[in-house]
Tab-separated table of C-alpha atoms in Angstrom:
chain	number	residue	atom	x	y	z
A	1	UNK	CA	-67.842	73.785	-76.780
A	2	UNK	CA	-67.871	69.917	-75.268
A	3	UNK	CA	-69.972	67.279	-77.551
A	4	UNK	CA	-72.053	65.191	-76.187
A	5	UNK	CA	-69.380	62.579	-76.383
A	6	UNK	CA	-67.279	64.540	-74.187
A	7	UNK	CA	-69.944	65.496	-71.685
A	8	UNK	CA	-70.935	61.935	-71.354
A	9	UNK	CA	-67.512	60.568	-70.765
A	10	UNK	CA	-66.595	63.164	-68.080
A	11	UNK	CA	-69.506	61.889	-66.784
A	12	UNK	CA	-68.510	58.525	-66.704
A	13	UNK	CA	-65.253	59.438	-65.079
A	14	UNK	CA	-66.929	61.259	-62.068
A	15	UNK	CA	-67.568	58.487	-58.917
A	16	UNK	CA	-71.090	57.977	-58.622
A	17	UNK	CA	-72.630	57.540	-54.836
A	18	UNK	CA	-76.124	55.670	-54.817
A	19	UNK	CA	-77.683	55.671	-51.949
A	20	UNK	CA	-76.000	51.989	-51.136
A	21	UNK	CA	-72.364	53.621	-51.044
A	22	UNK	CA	-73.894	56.843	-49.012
A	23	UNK	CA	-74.826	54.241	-46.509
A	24	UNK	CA	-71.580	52.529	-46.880
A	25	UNK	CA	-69.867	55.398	-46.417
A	26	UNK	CA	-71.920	56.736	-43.282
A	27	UNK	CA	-71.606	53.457	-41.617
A	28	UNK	CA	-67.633	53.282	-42.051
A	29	UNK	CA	-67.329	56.950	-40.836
A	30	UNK	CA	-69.442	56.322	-37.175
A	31	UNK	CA	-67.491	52.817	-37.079
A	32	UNK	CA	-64.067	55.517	-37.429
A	33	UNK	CA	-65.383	57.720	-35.408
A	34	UNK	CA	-66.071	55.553	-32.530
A	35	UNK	CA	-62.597	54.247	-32.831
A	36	UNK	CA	-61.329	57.489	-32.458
A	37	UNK	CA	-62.986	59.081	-29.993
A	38	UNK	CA	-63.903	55.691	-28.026
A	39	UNK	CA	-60.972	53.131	-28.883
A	40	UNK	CA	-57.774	55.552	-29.462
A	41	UNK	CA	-57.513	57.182	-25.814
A	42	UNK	CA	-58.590	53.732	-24.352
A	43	UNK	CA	-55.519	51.680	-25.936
A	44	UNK	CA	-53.346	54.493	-25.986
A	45	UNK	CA	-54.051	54.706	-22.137
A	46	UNK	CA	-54.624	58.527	-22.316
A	47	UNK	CA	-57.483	61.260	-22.253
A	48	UNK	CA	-58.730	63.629	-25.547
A	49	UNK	CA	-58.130	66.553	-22.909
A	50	UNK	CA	-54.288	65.184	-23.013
A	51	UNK	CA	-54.125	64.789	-26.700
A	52	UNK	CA	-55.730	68.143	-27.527
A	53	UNK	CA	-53.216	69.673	-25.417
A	54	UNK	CA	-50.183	67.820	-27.326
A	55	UNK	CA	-51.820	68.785	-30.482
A	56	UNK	CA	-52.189	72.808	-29.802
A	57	UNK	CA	-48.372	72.666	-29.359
A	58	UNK	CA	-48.069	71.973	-33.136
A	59	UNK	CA	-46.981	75.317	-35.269
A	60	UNK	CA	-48.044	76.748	-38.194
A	61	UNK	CA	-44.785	76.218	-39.910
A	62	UNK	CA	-44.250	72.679	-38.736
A	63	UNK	CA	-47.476	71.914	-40.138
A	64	UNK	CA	-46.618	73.183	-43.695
A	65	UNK	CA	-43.703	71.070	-43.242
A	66	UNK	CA	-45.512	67.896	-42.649
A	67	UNK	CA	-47.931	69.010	-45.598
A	68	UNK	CA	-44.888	69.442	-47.685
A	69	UNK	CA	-43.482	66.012	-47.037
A	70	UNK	CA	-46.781	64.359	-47.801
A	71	UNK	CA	-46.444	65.593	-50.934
A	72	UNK	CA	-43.247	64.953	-51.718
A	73	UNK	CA	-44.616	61.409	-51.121
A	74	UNK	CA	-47.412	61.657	-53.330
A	75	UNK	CA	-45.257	63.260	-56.585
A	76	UNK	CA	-42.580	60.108	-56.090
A	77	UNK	CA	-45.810	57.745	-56.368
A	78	UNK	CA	-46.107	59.238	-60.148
A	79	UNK	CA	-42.680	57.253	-60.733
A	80	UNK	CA	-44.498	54.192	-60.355
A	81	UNK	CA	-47.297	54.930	-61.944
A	82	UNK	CA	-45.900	56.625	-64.900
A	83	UNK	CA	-43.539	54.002	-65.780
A	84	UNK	CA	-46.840	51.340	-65.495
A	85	UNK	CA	-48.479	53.230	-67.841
A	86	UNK	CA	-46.524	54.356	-70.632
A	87	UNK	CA	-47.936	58.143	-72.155
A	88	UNK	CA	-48.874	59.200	-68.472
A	89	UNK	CA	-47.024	62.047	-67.498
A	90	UNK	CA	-46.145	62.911	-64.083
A	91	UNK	CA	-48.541	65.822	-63.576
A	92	UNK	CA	-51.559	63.459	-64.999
A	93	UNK	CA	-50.441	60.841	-62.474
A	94	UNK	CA	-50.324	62.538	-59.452
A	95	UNK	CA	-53.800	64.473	-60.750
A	96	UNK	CA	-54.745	60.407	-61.103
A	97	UNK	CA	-53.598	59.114	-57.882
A	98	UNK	CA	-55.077	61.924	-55.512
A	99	UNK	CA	-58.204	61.738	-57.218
A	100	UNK	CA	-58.471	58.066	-57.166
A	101	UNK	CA	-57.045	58.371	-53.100
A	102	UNK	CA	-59.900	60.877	-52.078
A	103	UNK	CA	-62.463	58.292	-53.319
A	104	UNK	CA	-61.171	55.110	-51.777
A	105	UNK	CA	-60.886	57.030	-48.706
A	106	UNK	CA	-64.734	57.858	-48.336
A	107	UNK	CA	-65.881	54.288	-48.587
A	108	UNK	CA	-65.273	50.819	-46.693
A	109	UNK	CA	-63.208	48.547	-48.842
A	110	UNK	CA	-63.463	52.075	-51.283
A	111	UNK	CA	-60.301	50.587	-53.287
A	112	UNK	CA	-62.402	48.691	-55.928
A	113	UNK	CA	-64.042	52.187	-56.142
A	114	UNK	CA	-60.645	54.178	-56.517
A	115	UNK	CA	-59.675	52.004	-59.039
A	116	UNK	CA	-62.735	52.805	-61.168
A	117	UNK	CA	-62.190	56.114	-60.729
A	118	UNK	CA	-58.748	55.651	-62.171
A	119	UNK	CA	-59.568	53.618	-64.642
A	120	UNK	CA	-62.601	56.041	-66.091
A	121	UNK	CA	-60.142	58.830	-65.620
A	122	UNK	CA	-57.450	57.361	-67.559
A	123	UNK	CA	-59.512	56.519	-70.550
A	124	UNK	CA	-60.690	59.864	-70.960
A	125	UNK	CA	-57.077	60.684	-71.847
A	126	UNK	CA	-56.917	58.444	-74.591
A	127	UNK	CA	-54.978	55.228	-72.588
A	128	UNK	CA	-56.367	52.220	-73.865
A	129	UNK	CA	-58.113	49.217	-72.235
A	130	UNK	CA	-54.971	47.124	-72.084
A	131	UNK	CA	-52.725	49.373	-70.520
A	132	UNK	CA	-54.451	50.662	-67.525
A	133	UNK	CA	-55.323	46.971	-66.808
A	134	UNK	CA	-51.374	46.420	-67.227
A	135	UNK	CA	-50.910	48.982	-65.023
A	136	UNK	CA	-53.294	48.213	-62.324
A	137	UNK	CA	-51.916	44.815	-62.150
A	138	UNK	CA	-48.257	45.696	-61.556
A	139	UNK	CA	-48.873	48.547	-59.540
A	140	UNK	CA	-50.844	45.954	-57.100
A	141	UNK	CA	-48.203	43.568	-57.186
A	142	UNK	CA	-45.674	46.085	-56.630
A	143	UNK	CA	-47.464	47.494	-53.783
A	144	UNK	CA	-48.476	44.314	-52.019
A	145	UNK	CA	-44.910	43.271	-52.162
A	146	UNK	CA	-43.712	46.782	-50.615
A	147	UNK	CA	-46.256	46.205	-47.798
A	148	UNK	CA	-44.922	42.975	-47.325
A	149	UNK	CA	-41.497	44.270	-46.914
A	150	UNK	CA	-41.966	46.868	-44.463
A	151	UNK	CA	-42.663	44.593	-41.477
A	152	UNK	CA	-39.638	42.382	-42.477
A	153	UNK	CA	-37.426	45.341	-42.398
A	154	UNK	CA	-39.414	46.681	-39.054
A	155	UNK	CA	-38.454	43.461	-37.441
A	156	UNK	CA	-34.607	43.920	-38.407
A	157	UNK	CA	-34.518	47.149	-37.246
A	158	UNK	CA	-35.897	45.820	-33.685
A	159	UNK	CA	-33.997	42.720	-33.943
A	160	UNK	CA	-30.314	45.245	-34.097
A	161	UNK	CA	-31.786	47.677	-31.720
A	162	UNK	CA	-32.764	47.810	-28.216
A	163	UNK	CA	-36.060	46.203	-28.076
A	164	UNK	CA	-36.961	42.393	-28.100
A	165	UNK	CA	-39.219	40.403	-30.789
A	166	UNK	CA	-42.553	39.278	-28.507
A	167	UNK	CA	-43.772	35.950	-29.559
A	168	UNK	CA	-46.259	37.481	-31.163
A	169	UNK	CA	-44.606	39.533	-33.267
A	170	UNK	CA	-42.436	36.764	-34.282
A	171	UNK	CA	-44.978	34.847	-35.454
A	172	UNK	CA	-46.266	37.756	-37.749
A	173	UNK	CA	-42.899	38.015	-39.102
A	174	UNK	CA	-42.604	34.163	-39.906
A	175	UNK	CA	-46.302	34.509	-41.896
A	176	UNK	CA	-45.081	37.754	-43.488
A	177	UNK	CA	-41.804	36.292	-44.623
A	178	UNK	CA	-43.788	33.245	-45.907
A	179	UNK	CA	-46.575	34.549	-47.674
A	180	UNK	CA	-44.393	37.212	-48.929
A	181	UNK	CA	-42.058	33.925	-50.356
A	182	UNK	CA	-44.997	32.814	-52.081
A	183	UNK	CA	-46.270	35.649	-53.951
A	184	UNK	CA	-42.254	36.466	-55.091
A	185	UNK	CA	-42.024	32.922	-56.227
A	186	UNK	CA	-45.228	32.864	-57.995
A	187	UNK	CA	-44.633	36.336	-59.671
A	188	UNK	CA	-42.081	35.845	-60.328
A	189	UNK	CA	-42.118	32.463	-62.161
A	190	UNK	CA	-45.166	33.070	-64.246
A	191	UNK	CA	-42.572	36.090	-65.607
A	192	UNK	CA	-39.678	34.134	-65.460
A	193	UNK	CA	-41.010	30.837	-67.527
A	194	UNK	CA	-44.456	30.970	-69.940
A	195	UNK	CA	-44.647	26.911	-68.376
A	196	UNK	CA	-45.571	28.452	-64.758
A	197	UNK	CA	-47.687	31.208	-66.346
A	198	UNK	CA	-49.805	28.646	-68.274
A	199	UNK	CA	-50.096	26.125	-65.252
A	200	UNK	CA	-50.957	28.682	-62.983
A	201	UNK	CA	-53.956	29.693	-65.658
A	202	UNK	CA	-55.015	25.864	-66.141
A	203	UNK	CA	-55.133	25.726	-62.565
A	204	UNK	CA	-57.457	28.831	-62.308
A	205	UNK	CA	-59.609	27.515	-65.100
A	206	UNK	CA	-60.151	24.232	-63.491
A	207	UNK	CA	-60.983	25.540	-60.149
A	208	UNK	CA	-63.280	28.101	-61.648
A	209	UNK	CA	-65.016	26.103	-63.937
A	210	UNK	CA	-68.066	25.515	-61.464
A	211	UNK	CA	-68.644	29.245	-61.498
A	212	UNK	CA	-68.107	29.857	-65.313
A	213	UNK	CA	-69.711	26.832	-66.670
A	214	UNK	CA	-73.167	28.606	-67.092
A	215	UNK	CA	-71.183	32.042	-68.563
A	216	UNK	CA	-69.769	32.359	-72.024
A	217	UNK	CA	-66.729	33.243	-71.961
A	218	UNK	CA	-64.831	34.485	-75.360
A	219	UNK	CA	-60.871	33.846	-73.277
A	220	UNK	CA	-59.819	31.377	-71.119
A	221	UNK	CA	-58.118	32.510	-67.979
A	222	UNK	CA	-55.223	30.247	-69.463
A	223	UNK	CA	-54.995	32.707	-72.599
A	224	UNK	CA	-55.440	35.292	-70.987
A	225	UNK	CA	-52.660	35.083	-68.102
A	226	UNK	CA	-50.545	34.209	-71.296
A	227	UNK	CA	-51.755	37.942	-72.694
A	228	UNK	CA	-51.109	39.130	-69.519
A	229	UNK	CA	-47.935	37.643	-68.753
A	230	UNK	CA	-46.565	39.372	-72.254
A	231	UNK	CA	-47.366	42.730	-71.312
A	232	UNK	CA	-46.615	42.613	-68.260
A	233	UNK	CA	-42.746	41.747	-69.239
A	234	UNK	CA	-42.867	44.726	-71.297
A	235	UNK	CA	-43.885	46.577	-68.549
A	236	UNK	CA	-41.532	45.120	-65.992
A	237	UNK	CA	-38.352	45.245	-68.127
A	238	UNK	CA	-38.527	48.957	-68.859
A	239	UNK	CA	-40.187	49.659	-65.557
A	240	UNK	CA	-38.955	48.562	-62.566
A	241	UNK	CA	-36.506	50.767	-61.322
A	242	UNK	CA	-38.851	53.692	-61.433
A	243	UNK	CA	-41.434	51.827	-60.195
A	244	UNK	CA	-38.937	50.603	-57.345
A	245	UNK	CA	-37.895	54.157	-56.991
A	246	UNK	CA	-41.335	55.917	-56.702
A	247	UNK	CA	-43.101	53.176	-53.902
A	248	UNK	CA	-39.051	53.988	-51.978
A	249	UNK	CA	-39.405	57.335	-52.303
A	250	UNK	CA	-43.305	57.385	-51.492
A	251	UNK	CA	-42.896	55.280	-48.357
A	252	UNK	CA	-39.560	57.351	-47.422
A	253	UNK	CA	-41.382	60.731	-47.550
A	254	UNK	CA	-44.238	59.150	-45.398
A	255	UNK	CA	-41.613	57.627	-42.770
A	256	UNK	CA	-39.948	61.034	-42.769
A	257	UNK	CA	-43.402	62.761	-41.966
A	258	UNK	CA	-44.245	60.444	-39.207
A	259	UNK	CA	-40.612	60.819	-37.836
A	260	UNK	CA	-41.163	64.501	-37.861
A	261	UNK	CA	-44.495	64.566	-36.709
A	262	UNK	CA	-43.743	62.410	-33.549
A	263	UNK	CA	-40.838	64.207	-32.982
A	264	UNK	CA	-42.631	67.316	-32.447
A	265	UNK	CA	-45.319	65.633	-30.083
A	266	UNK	CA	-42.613	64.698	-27.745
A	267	UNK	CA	-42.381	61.056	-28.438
A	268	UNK	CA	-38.905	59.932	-27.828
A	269	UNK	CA	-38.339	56.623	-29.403
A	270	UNK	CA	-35.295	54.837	-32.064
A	271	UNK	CA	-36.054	54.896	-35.096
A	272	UNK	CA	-36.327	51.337	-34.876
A	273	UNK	CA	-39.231	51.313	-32.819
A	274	UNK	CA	-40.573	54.215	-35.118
A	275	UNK	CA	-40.261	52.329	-38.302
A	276	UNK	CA	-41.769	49.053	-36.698
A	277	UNK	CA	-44.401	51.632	-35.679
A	278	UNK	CA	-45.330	53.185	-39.238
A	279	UNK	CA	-44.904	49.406	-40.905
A	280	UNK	CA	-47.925	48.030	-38.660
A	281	UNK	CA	-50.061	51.516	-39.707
A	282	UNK	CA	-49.165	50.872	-43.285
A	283	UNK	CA	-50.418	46.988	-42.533
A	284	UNK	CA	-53.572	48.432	-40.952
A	285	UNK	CA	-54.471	50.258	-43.500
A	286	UNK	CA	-55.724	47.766	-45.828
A	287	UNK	CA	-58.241	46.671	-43.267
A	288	UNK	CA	-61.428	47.460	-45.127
A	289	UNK	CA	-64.057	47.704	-42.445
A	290	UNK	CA	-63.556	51.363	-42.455
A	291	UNK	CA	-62.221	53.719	-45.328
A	292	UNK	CA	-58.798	53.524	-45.341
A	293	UNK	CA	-58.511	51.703	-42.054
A	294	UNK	CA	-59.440	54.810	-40.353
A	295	UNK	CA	-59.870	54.818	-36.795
A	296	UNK	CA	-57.784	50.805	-36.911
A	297	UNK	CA	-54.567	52.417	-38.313
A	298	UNK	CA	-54.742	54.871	-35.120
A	299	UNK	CA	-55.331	52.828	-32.729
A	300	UNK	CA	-52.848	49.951	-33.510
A	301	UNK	CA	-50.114	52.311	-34.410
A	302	UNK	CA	-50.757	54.185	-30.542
A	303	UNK	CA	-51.109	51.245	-29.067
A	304	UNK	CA	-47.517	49.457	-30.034
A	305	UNK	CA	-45.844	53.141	-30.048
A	306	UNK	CA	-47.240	52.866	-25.910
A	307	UNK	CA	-46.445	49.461	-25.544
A	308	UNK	CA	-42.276	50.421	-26.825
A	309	UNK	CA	-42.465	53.146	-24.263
A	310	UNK	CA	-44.113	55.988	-26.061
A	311	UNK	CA	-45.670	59.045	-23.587
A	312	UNK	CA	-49.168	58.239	-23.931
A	313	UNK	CA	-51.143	61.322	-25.071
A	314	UNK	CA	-47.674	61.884	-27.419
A	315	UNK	CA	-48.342	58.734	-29.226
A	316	UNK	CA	-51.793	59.316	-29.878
A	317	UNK	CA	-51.634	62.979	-30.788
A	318	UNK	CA	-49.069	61.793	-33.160
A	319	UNK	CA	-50.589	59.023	-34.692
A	320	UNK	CA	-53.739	61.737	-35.038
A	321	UNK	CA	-51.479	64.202	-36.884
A	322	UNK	CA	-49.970	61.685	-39.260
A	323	UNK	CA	-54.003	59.983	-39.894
A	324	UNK	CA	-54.747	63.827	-40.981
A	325	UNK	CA	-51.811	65.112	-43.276
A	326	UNK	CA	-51.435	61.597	-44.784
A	327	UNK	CA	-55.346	60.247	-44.944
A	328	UNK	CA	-57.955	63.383	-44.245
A	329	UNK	CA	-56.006	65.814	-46.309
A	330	UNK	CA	-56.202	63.262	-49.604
A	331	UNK	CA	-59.895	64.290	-49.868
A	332	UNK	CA	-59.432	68.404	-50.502
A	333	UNK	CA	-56.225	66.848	-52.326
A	334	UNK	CA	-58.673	64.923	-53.920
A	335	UNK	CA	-61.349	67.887	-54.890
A	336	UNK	CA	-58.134	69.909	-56.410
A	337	UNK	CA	-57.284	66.690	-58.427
A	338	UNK	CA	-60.964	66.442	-59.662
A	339	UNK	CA	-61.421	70.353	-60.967
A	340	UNK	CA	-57.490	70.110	-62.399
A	341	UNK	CA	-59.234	66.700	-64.149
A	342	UNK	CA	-62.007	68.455	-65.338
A	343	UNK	CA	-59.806	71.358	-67.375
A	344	UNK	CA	-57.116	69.102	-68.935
A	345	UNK	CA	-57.949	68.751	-72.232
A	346	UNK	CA	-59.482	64.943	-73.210
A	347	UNK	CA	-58.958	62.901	-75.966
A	348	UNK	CA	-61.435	63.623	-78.512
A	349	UNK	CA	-61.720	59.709	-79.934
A	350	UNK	CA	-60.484	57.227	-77.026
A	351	UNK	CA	-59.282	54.220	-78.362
A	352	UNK	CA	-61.573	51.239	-78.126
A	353	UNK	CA	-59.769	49.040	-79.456
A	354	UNK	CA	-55.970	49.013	-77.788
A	355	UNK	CA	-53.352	49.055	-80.688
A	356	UNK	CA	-51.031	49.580	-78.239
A	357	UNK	CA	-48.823	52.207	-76.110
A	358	UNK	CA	-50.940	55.296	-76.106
A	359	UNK	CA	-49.088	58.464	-77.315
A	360	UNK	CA	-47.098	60.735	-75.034
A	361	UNK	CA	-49.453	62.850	-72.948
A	362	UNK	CA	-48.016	66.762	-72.271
């Protein structure tokens, strides 16, 4: 029998939609829609009558094979986030990422909302304060730094192979390879050297100052990047291979699945062109105007698979297969996470006041 304790933090841990996100999420689901059904065949220079043919072609077995690769991908994400967040066992995690996943995915911009979700869902196992905001720091930095990577290696891979750089995408590659500098350099250093870290949170003080001054604030940012920086180290030093490890082996399984999945609608490409392919869909998925980047990701990915060479109505039934198995299927992903939530056992007293690591979690 649940006390009231326990009833109110599962709760807690359950997204809430107000009738703002509803309208969030309507609006971001016509602006996908129209997209799709409008934008995709239009780039992709093609017809829905042509893709829908492509797409009947697709097996039964193929598609369990695609499904099986996706989550293959999602179980080497719990690397990552098990090794961020010390106690979390690999079941938890991936319970943890696709429920966090299936919300992000029904709202515009939903990753502020995802990472509530994760954060609520954590605590009710007992992880304290400190280390899920550990965590969601280093996972972000290791992700943004993976993202940044892909398009350097997608230009490589074109630069050895058999299609040219357009001036275009040079120029993205010279502001990925810089920005990407930066945010090494400045991760790295604030690690590296507790002089960077505290510079970089006197500078943050001082040019936040005009929008604290009026707020009482018990830490400066100054003290608390120094907090920060400490566990973070901790983190980072026992961490980073499996981190490394699970965002490799999560984008491998998702390269392998678009590979696979184009293969079997006919588009005939090198993998060069394929990688440089998923890398811009993995870009265009951060765009927050619709959840996920749904209905962007599509139509940018078909339009540079045409624009290497790519059978038109093959690209885009592709590109639709891969937006399903790797984006549409996270929400009933999600809805199994959520009930498998709901009957692992919580911790009866979370702790509110963060003594440290929380204990191993079966």
């Amino acid at each position: 029998m649940s006390t009231a304790r326990e009833t109110a933090r599962d709760s807690a841990a359950r997204p809430h939609f107000g009738r703002k996100q509803l309208l969030q999420a309507a609006a971001g689901l016509a602006l996908s829609a129209a997209l799709l059904i409008w934008g995709l065949p239009r780039f992709a220079q093609t017809s829905w009558h042509e893709v829908w043919a492509v797409l009947t072609t697709i097996t039964v077995g193929n598609a369990l094979i695609f499904l099986g690769l996706v989550l293959l991908g999602l179980w080497s994400y719990t690397l990552t986030l098990s090794a961020s967040m010390p106690g979390l066992s690999h079941p938890r995690a991936l319970v943890m990422n696709v429920c966090g996943s299936s919300v992000s995915n029904l709202l515009p911009g939903g990753g502020a909302v995802g990472l509530a979700a994760t954060y609520a869902i954590a605590r009710s196992w007992g992880i304290s304060r400190r280390v899920v905001s550990t965590s969601a720091i280093v996972t972000g930095v290791w992700n943004t730094l993976a993202r940044i990577a892909l398009p350097l290696i997608a230009i490589a891979a074109l630069t050895i192979g058999r299609v040219g750089m357009t001036p275009v995408l040079r120029d993205a590659a010279i502001a990925a390879m810089i920005s990407g500098t930066v945010v090494v350099v400045l991760f790295v250093g604030a690690l590296a050297s507790e002089r960077v870290a505290r510079r970089v949170g006197r500078g943050l003080d001082r040019l936040l100052a005009p929008l604290t001054r009026r707020t009482k604030r018990t830490m400066t940012i100054d003290a608390l990047v120094t907090d920060l920086r400490s566990r973070i180290l901790h983190i980072v030093a026992k961490g980073w291979l499996p981190m490394t490890l699970g965002l490799v082996g999560y984008f491998g399984f998702y390269y392998l699945t678009f590979v696979a999945i184009m293969r079997n609608t006919g588009v005939e490409l090198f993998h060069g062109e394929l990688f440089a392919a998923f890398a811009i869909g993995r870009l265009l998925t951060a765009v927050g105007i619709t959840p996920g980047g749904m209905g962007v990701t599509e139509t940018g990915t078909a339009a540079a698979l045409v624009a290497w060479g790519a059978a038109p109505a093959e690209a885009a039934a592709g590109v639709v297969l891969f937006s399903i198995f790797t984006h549409l299927m996270e929400v009933p992903l999600g809805a199994l996470g959520w009930l498998a939530w709901s009957v692992i056992p919580k911790a009866t007293e979370p702790d509110l006041t963060d003594p440290g690591p929380p204990p191993d979690l079966p």
